[in-house]
């Protein structure tokens, strides 16, 4: 009987948390990273052409083989702008790819400290200029244990492309990512919201 009551209490806490993304405290630090990724069209298949997130890091990863082990890929355009391409527009197995929303920001990278409530463009390639800030909203139904209790398991990050090298097909970028599901803070450290 005691076990049954304990189980019911746990279920009640989880169900209560499902309606409020902020009901559980953040447990992961917002982190900053600098990465190099390569143009998805002109790079060797073993080069890191995609950006992948997990709960503790962001990684530039190869996207060869059609697996959806990444969130976005990149394509350098002739005018040296960059297309940011969600995984679902690249891979054939869409069911295994995360849904990714992209939102360009009028706020500079250094001044943007919170994800706005604006509408993200889900699974739509977005063209950005070098120096232009954009945000990623990644829906994670698997892979992030902290997101399992949520109805909409979202994690956020801001990204800026510092430069491109069209000869190498290289895209040099910085990002700040919040691995806490539903939290919108983009300030490095343990977030409050």
Coordinates of N, CA and C in Angstrom, one line a residue:
X1 N 0.8 -1.2 0.0 CA 0.0 0.0 0.0 C 0.9 1.3 0.0
X2 N 1.9 1.2 0.8 CA 2.8 2.4 0.9 C 3.5 2.7 -0.5
X3 N 3.9 1.6 -1.2 CA 4.5 1.7 -2.5 C 3.5 2.4 -3.5
X4 N 2.2 1.9 -3.4 CA 1.2 2.5 -4.3 C 1.0 4.0 -4.0
X5 N 1.0 4.4 -2.8 CA 0.8 5.8 -2.5 C 2.0 6.6 -3.0
X6 N 3.2 6.1 -2.8 CA 4.4 6.7 -3.3 C 4.4 6.9 -4.8
X7 N 4.0 5.8 -5.5 CA 3.9 5.9 -7.0 C 2.8 6.9 -7.4
X8 N 1.7 7.0 -6.7 CA 0.7 8.0 -7.1 C 1.2 9.4 -6.8
X9 N 2.0 9.6 -5.8 CA 2.5 10.9 -5.5 C 3.5 11.3 -6.6
X10 N 4.3 10.4 -7.1 CA 5.2 10.7 -8.2 C 4.5 11.1 -9.4
X11 N 3.4 10.3 -9.8 CA 2.6 10.6 -10.9 C 2.0 12.0 -10.8
X12 N 1.5 12.3 -9.7 CA 0.9 13.7 -9.5 C 1.9 14.8 -9.7
X13 N 3.1 14.6 -9.2 CA 4.2 15.6 -9.4 C 4.5 15.8 -10.9
X14 N 4.6 14.6 -11.6 CA 5.0 14.7 -13.0 C 3.8 15.3 -13.8
X15 N 2.6 14.9 -13.5 CA 1.5 15.5 -14.3 C 1.4 17.0 -14.0
X16 N 1.6 17.4 -12.8 CA 1.6 18.8 -12.5 C 2.7 19.6 -13.3
X17 N 3.9 19.0 -13.4 CA 5.0 19.6 -14.1 C 4.7 19.7 -15.6
X18 N 3.9 18.8 -16.1 CA 3.6 18.8 -17.6 C 3.0 20.1 -18.0
X19 N 2.2 20.7 -17.2 CA 1.6 21.9 -17.6 C 2.4 23.1 -17.4
X20 N 3.5 23.0 -16.7 CA 4.3 24.2 -16.4 C 5.8 23.9 -16.6
X21 N 6.4 24.4 -17.7 CA 7.8 24.1 -18.1 C 8.7 24.6 -17.0
X22 N 8.3 25.5 -16.1 CA 9.2 26.1 -15.1 C 9.1 25.5 -13.8
X23 N 8.2 24.4 -13.6 CA 7.9 23.9 -12.3 C 9.1 23.1 -11.7
X24 N 10.0 22.6 -12.6 CA 11.2 22.0 -12.1 C 12.3 22.9 -12.3
X25 N 13.3 22.9 -11.4 CA 14.4 23.9 -11.5 C 15.4 23.4 -12.6
X26 N 16.0 24.4 -13.2 CA 17.1 24.1 -14.2 C 18.2 23.3 -13.5
X27 N 18.8 22.3 -14.2 CA 19.9 21.6 -13.6 C 21.1 21.6 -14.4
X28 N 21.0 22.2 -15.6 CA 22.2 22.3 -16.5 C 22.6 23.7 -16.8
X29 N 23.8 23.9 -16.9 CA 24.3 25.3 -17.2 C 24.2 25.7 -18.6
X30 N 23.8 26.9 -18.9 CA 23.8 27.5 -20.2 C 25.2 27.6 -20.6
X31 N 25.6 27.2 -21.8 CA 27.0 27.2 -22.2 C 27.2 27.9 -23.5
X32 N 28.5 28.3 -23.7 CA 28.9 29.0 -24.9 C 29.9 28.2 -25.6
X33 N 29.9 28.3 -26.9 CA 30.8 27.4 -27.7 C 31.2 28.1 -29.0
X34 N 32.3 27.8 -29.6 CA 32.8 28.3 -30.9 C 33.0 27.1 -31.7
X35 N 32.4 27.0 -32.9 CA 32.5 25.8 -33.8 C 32.8 26.2 -35.2
X36 N 33.3 25.2 -35.9 CA 33.5 25.3 -37.4 C 32.7 24.2 -38.0
X37 N 31.8 24.5 -38.9 CA 31.1 23.5 -39.7 C 31.3 23.8 -41.2
X38 N 31.0 22.8 -42.0 CA 31.3 22.9 -43.4 C 30.1 22.8 -44.3
X39 N 30.1 23.4 -45.4 CA 29.0 23.5 -46.4 C 28.6 22.1 -46.7
X40 N 27.3 21.8 -46.6 CA 26.7 20.5 -46.8 C 26.9 20.0 -48.2
X41 N 27.0 20.9 -49.2 CA 27.0 20.5 -50.6 C 28.4 20.3 -51.1
X42 N 29.4 21.0 -50.6 CA 30.8 20.9 -51.2 C 31.8 20.2 -50.3
X43 N 31.5 19.8 -49.1 CA 32.4 19.2 -48.2 C 32.5 17.7 -48.4
X44 N 33.6 17.1 -48.0 CA 33.8 15.7 -47.9 C 32.8 15.2 -46.9
X45 N 32.2 14.0 -47.2 CA 31.2 13.5 -46.3 C 31.6 13.2 -44.9
X46 N 32.9 13.1 -44.7 CA 33.4 12.9 -43.3 C 33.6 14.2 -42.5
X47 N 33.5 15.3 -43.2 CA 33.6 16.6 -42.5 C 32.4 16.9 -41.6
X48 N 32.5 17.7 -40.6 CA 31.3 18.0 -39.8 C 30.5 19.1 -40.5
X49 N 29.4 18.7 -41.0 CA 28.5 19.6 -41.8 C 27.2 20.0 -41.1
X50 N 27.0 19.4 -39.9 CA 25.8 19.7 -39.1 C 26.1 20.1 -37.7
X51 N 25.1 20.7 -37.1 CA 25.3 21.1 -35.7 C 24.3 20.3 -34.9
X52 N 24.8 19.6 -33.9 CA 24.0 18.7 -33.0 C 24.1 19.2 -31.6
X53 N 23.0 19.1 -30.9 CA 22.9 19.5 -29.5 C 22.6 18.3 -28.6
X54 N 23.2 18.2 -27.5 CA 22.7 17.3 -26.4 C 22.6 18.1 -25.2
X55 N 22.4 17.4 -24.1 CA 22.1 18.2 -22.8 C 23.3 19.0 -22.3
X56 N 24.5 18.7 -22.8 CA 25.7 19.3 -22.2 C 26.6 19.9 -23.1
X57 N 26.4 19.8 -24.4 CA 27.3 20.4 -25.4 C 26.6 20.6 -26.7
X58 N 27.4 21.3 -27.6 CA 27.0 21.4 -29.0 C 28.2 20.9 -29.8
X59 N 27.9 20.2 -30.8 CA 29.0 19.5 -31.5 C 28.8 19.7 -33.0
X60 N 29.8 19.9 -33.8 CA 29.8 19.9 -35.2 C 30.0 18.4 -35.6
X61 N 29.0 17.9 -36.4 CA 29.0 16.4 -36.7 C 28.9 16.2 -38.2
X62 N 29.4 15.1 -38.7 CA 29.1 14.7 -40.1 C 27.7 14.3 -40.2
X63 N 27.0 14.6 -41.4 CA 25.7 14.1 -41.6 C 25.5 13.1 -42.6
X64 N 26.6 12.4 -43.0 CA 26.7 11.4 -44.0 C 25.8 10.2 -43.5
X65 N 25.2 9.5 -44.5 CA 24.5 8.3 -44.2 C 23.0 8.5 -44.0
X66 N 22.6 9.8 -44.0 CA 21.1 10.0 -43.9 C 20.6 10.0 -42.5
X67 N 21.4 9.7 -41.5 CA 20.9 9.7 -40.1 C 20.6 11.1 -39.7
X68 N 19.7 11.2 -38.8 CA 19.3 12.5 -38.3 C 19.9 12.8 -36.9
X69 N 21.2 12.7 -36.9 CA 22.0 12.9 -35.6 C 22.4 14.3 -35.5
X70 N 21.7 15.3 -36.1 CA 22.0 16.7 -36.1 C 20.8 17.5 -36.1
X71 N 20.9 18.8 -35.8 CA 19.7 19.7 -35.8 C 19.6 20.5 -37.1
X72 N 20.8 21.1 -37.5 CA 20.8 22.0 -38.7 C 22.1 21.7 -39.4
X73 N 22.0 21.9 -40.7 CA 23.2 21.9 -41.6 C 23.3 23.3 -42.3
X74 N 24.4 23.5 -43.0 CA 24.7 24.9 -43.5 C 25.1 24.8 -45.0
X75 N 24.7 25.8 -45.7 CA 25.1 25.9 -47.1 C 25.5 27.4 -47.4
X76 N 26.8 27.6 -47.9 CA 27.3 28.9 -48.2 C 26.7 29.3 -49.6
X77 N 26.1 30.5 -49.7 CA 25.6 31.0 -50.9 C 26.6 31.8 -51.7
X78 N 26.4 32.1 -53.0 CA 27.4 32.9 -53.7 C 27.6 34.3 -53.2
X79 N 26.6 34.9 -52.5 CA 26.8 36.2 -51.9 C 27.4 36.1 -50.5
X80 N 27.9 34.9 -50.1 CA 28.5 34.7 -48.8 C 27.6 34.7 -47.7
X81 N 26.3 34.7 -47.9 CA 25.3 34.5 -46.8 C 25.3 33.0 -46.6
X82 N 24.5 32.5 -45.6 CA 24.5 31.1 -45.3 C 23.0 30.7 -45.1
X83 N 22.7 29.6 -45.8 CA 21.4 28.9 -45.5 C 21.6 28.0 -44.3
X84 N 20.7 28.2 -43.3 CA 20.6 27.3 -42.2 C 19.5 26.3 -42.5
X85 N 19.8 25.0 -42.6 CA 18.9 24.0 -43.1 C 18.5 23.0 -41.9
X86 N 17.2 23.0 -41.5 CA 16.8 22.0 -40.5 C 17.0 20.6 -41.0
X87 N 17.2 19.7 -40.0 CA 17.5 18.3 -40.3 C 16.4 17.7 -41.2
X88 N 15.1 18.0 -40.9 CA 14.0 17.4 -41.7 C 14.0 17.8 -43.1
X89 N 14.8 18.8 -43.5 CA 14.9 19.2 -44.9 C 16.1 18.5 -45.6
X90 N 16.9 17.8 -44.8 CA 18.1 17.1 -45.3 C 17.9 15.6 -45.4
X91 N 17.4 15.0 -44.4 CA 17.3 13.5 -44.3 C 16.1 13.0 -44.8
X92 N 16.1 11.7 -45.2 CA 14.9 11.0 -45.7 C 14.1 10.5 -44.6
X93 N 14.7 10.1 -43.5 CA 13.9 9.5 -42.4 C 13.5 10.6 -41.4
X94 N 12.4 11.4 -41.8 CA 12.0 12.5 -41.1 C 11.6 12.2 -39.7
X95 N 11.0 11.0 -39.5 CA 10.5 10.6 -38.1 C 11.6 10.6 -37.1
X96 N 12.9 10.4 -37.5 CA 14.0 10.3 -36.5 C 14.6 11.7 -36.4
X97 N 14.3 12.7 -37.2 CA 14.9 14.0 -37.1 C 14.1 14.9 -36.2
X98 N 14.8 15.7 -35.4 CA 14.1 16.7 -34.6 C 13.5 17.8 -35.4
X99 N 12.4 18.3 -34.9 CA 11.7 19.5 -35.5 C 12.5 20.7 -35.0
X100 N 13.0 21.5 -35.9 CA 13.8 22.7 -35.6 C 13.1 24.0 -36.1
X101 N 12.9 24.9 -35.2 CA 12.4 26.2 -35.6 C 13.6 27.2 -35.6
X102 N 13.6 28.1 -36.6 CA 14.6 29.1 -36.8 C 14.0 30.5 -36.7
X103 N 14.6 31.4 -36.0 CA 14.1 32.8 -35.9 C 15.3 33.8 -36.0
X104 N 15.2 34.7 -37.0 CA 16.3 35.7 -37.1 C 15.9 36.8 -36.1
X105 N 17.0 37.4 -35.5 CA 16.8 38.4 -34.5 C 17.3 39.7 -34.9
X106 N 16.6 40.8 -34.6 CA 17.1 42.1 -34.9 C 18.1 42.6 -33.8
X107 N 18.2 41.8 -32.7 CA 19.1 42.1 -31.6 C 20.4 41.5 -31.8
X108 N 21.5 42.2 -31.5 CA 22.8 41.7 -31.7 C 23.1 40.5 -30.8
X109 N 24.0 39.7 -31.2 CA 24.4 38.5 -30.5 C 24.7 38.8 -29.0
X110 N 25.6 39.8 -28.8 CA 26.0 40.1 -27.5 C 24.9 40.7 -26.6
X111 N 23.9 41.3 -27.2 CA 22.9 42.0 -26.5 C 21.6 41.1 -26.2
X112 N 21.5 40.0 -26.9 CA 20.4 39.1 -26.8 C 20.6 38.2 -25.6
X113 N 19.8 38.3 -24.5 CA 20.0 37.5 -23.3 C 18.8 36.6 -23.0
X114 N 17.8 36.7 -23.9 CA 16.6 35.9 -23.6 C 15.9 35.6 -25.0
X115 N 15.4 34.4 -25.1 CA 14.7 34.0 -26.3 C 13.3 34.7 -26.3
X116 N 13.0 35.4 -27.3 CA 11.7 36.1 -27.3 C 10.5 35.1 -27.5
X117 N 9.3 35.6 -27.3 CA 8.1 34.8 -27.4 C 7.7 34.7 -28.9
X118 N 8.4 35.3 -29.8 CA 8.0 35.3 -31.2 C 7.9 33.9 -31.8
X119 N 7.2 33.9 -33.0 CA 7.0 32.6 -33.7 C 8.2 32.2 -34.4
X120 N 8.6 30.9 -34.2 CA 9.7 30.4 -34.9 C 9.2 29.8 -36.2
X121 N 10.0 29.7 -37.2 CA 9.7 29.1 -38.5 C 10.1 27.6 -38.5
X122 N 9.2 26.7 -38.2 CA 9.6 25.3 -38.0 C 10.0 24.6 -39.4
X123 N 11.1 23.9 -39.3 CA 11.6 23.1 -40.5 C 11.6 23.9 -41.8
X124 N 12.1 25.1 -41.7 CA 12.2 25.9 -42.9 C 13.6 26.5 -43.0
X125 N 14.2 26.3 -44.2 CA 15.5 26.8 -44.4 C 15.5 28.3 -44.3
X126 N 16.4 28.9 -43.6 CA 16.5 30.4 -43.4 C 17.8 30.9 -43.8
X127 N 17.9 31.9 -44.6 CA 19.1 32.5 -45.0 C 19.5 33.6 -44.0
X128 N 20.8 33.6 -43.6 CA 21.3 34.6 -42.7 C 22.6 35.2 -43.2
X129 N 22.8 36.4 -42.9 CA 24.1 37.1 -43.3 C 25.1 36.9 -42.2
X130 N 26.4 37.0 -42.6 CA 27.5 37.0 -41.6 C 27.2 38.1 -40.7
X131 N 27.3 37.8 -39.4 CA 27.1 38.8 -38.3 C 25.7 38.9 -37.8
X132 N 24.7 38.2 -38.5 CA 23.3 38.3 -38.1 C 23.0 37.2 -37.1
X133 N 22.3 37.6 -36.1 CA 21.9 36.6 -35.0 C 20.7 35.8 -35.4
X134 N 20.7 34.5 -35.1 CA 19.5 33.8 -35.3 C 19.4 32.8 -34.1
X135 N 18.1 32.4 -33.8 CA 17.9 31.5 -32.7 C 17.4 30.1 -33.2
X136 N 17.7 29.1 -32.5 CA 17.2 27.8 -32.8 C 16.3 27.3 -31.7
X137 N 15.2 26.7 -32.1 CA 14.2 26.1 -31.1 C 14.2 24.6 -31.6
X138 N 14.7 23.7 -30.8 CA 14.8 22.3 -31.1 C 13.8 21.6 -30.2
X139 N 12.9 20.8 -30.9 CA 11.9 20.0 -30.1 C 12.6 18.6 -30.0
X140 N 12.8 18.3 -28.7 CA 13.5 17.0 -28.4 C 12.5 16.1 -27.7
X141 N 12.0 15.0 -28.4 CA 11.2 14.1 -27.7 C 12.0 12.9 -27.2
X142 N 13.3 12.8 -27.6 CA 14.2 11.8 -27.1 C 15.5 12.4 -26.9
X143 N 16.4 11.8 -26.2 CA 17.8 12.2 -26.1 C 18.0 13.1 -24.9
X144 N 17.1 13.9 -24.5 CA 17.3 14.8 -23.3 C 16.4 14.3 -22.2
X145 N 16.9 13.7 -21.2 CA 16.1 13.2 -20.1 C 15.3 14.2 -19.4
X146 N 15.9 15.4 -19.3 CA 15.2 16.5 -18.6 C 13.9 16.9 -19.4
X147 N 13.8 16.6 -20.6 CA 12.6 17.0 -21.4 C 11.5 15.9 -21.4
X148 N 11.7 14.8 -20.9 CA 10.7 13.7 -21.0 C 9.4 14.1 -20.4
X149 N 9.3 14.9 -19.4 CA 8.1 15.1 -18.7 C 7.3 16.2 -19.4
X150 N 7.8 16.9 -20.4 CA 7.1 18.0 -21.0 C 6.3 17.7 -22.2
X151 N 5.2 18.4 -22.3 CA 4.3 18.3 -23.5 C 5.0 18.8 -24.7
X152 N 5.8 19.9 -24.6 CA 6.5 20.5 -25.7 C 8.0 20.6 -25.3
X153 N 8.7 19.5 -25.6 CA 10.1 19.5 -25.1 C 11.1 20.3 -26.0
X154 N 11.2 21.6 -25.6 CA 12.0 22.6 -26.4 C 13.3 23.0 -25.7
X155 N 14.3 23.1 -26.5 CA 15.6 23.7 -26.0 C 16.0 24.8 -27.0
X156 N 16.6 25.8 -26.5 CA 16.9 27.0 -27.3 C 18.4 27.3 -27.3
X157 N 18.8 28.0 -28.4 CA 20.2 28.5 -28.5 C 20.1 29.8 -29.4
X158 N 21.2 30.6 -29.2 CA 21.4 31.7 -30.2 C 22.7 31.4 -30.9
X159 N 22.8 31.8 -32.2 CA 23.9 31.6 -33.0 C 24.2 32.8 -33.8
X160 N 25.5 33.0 -34.0 CA 25.9 34.1 -35.0 C 27.1 33.5 -35.8
X161 N 27.0 33.7 -37.1 CA 28.1 33.3 -38.0 C 29.1 34.4 -38.1
X162 N 30.3 34.2 -37.6 CA 31.3 35.2 -37.6 C 31.9 35.4 -39.0
X163 N 32.1 34.3 -39.7 CA 32.7 34.5 -41.1 C 32.6 33.2 -41.8
X164 N 32.8 33.2 -43.1 CA 32.8 32.0 -44.0 C 34.1 32.0 -44.8
X165 N 34.5 30.9 -45.2 CA 35.6 30.7 -46.1 C 35.1 29.9 -47.3
X166 N 34.7 30.5 -48.4 CA 34.1 29.7 -49.5 C 35.0 28.7 -50.1
X167 N 36.3 29.0 -50.1 CA 37.3 28.1 -50.7 C 37.3 26.8 -49.9
X168 N 37.3 26.9 -48.6 CA 37.3 25.7 -47.8 C 35.9 25.1 -47.5
X169 N 34.9 26.0 -47.8 CA 33.5 25.6 -47.5 C 33.3 25.7 -46.0
X170 N 34.0 26.5 -45.3 CA 33.9 26.5 -43.8 C 33.0 27.7 -43.4
X171 N 32.2 27.4 -42.3 CA 31.4 28.4 -41.7 C 31.9 28.4 -40.2
X172 N 32.3 29.6 -39.7 CA 32.8 29.8 -38.4 C 31.7 30.5 -37.6
X173 N 31.3 29.8 -36.5 CA 30.1 30.4 -35.7 C 30.4 30.3 -34.2
X174 N 29.6 31.1 -33.5 CA 29.5 31.1 -32.1 C 28.1 30.8 -31.7
X175 N 27.9 30.2 -30.5 CA 26.6 30.0 -30.0 C 26.5 29.9 -28.5
X176 N 25.4 30.3 -27.9 CA 25.1 30.1 -26.5 C 23.8 29.3 -26.5
X177 N 23.9 28.2 -25.8 CA 22.8 27.2 -25.7 C 22.3 27.0 -24.3
X178 N 21.0 26.9 -24.2 CA 20.4 26.5 -22.9 C 19.8 25.1 -23.0
X179 N 20.5 24.2 -22.3 CA 20.0 22.8 -22.4 C 18.9 22.4 -21.5
X180 N 18.3 23.4 -20.8 CA 17.2 23.1 -19.9 C 15.9 23.3 -20.7
X181 N 15.1 22.2 -20.8 CA 13.9 22.2 -21.6 C 12.9 23.3 -21.1
X182 N 12.6 24.1 -22.1 CA 11.6 25.2 -21.8 C 12.2 26.5 -21.3
X183 N 13.4 26.5 -20.9 CA 14.0 27.7 -20.4 C 14.5 28.6 -21.5
X184 N 14.3 29.9 -21.4 CA 14.6 30.9 -22.4 C 15.8 31.7 -22.2
X185 N 16.5 31.6 -21.0 CA 17.6 32.4 -20.7 C 18.8 32.1 -21.6
X186 N 19.5 33.1 -22.1 CA 20.7 32.9 -22.9 C 21.9 33.6 -22.3
X187 N 21.9 33.5 -21.0 CA 23.1 34.0 -20.2 C 23.8 32.8 -19.6
X188 N 25.1 32.8 -19.9 CA 25.9 31.6 -19.4 C 25.8 31.5 -17.9
X189 N 25.6 30.3 -17.4 CA 25.4 30.0 -16.0 C 24.2 29.2 -15.8
X190 N 23.8 29.0 -14.6 CA 22.6 28.2 -14.2 C 21.4 29.2 -14.4
X191 N 20.4 28.9 -15.3 CA 19.3 29.9 -15.5 C 18.2 29.8 -14.5
X192 N 17.6 30.9 -14.3 CA 16.4 31.0 -13.5 C 15.1 30.9 -14.3
X193 N 15.2 31.2 -15.6 CA 14.0 31.1 -16.5 C 14.4 30.7 -17.9

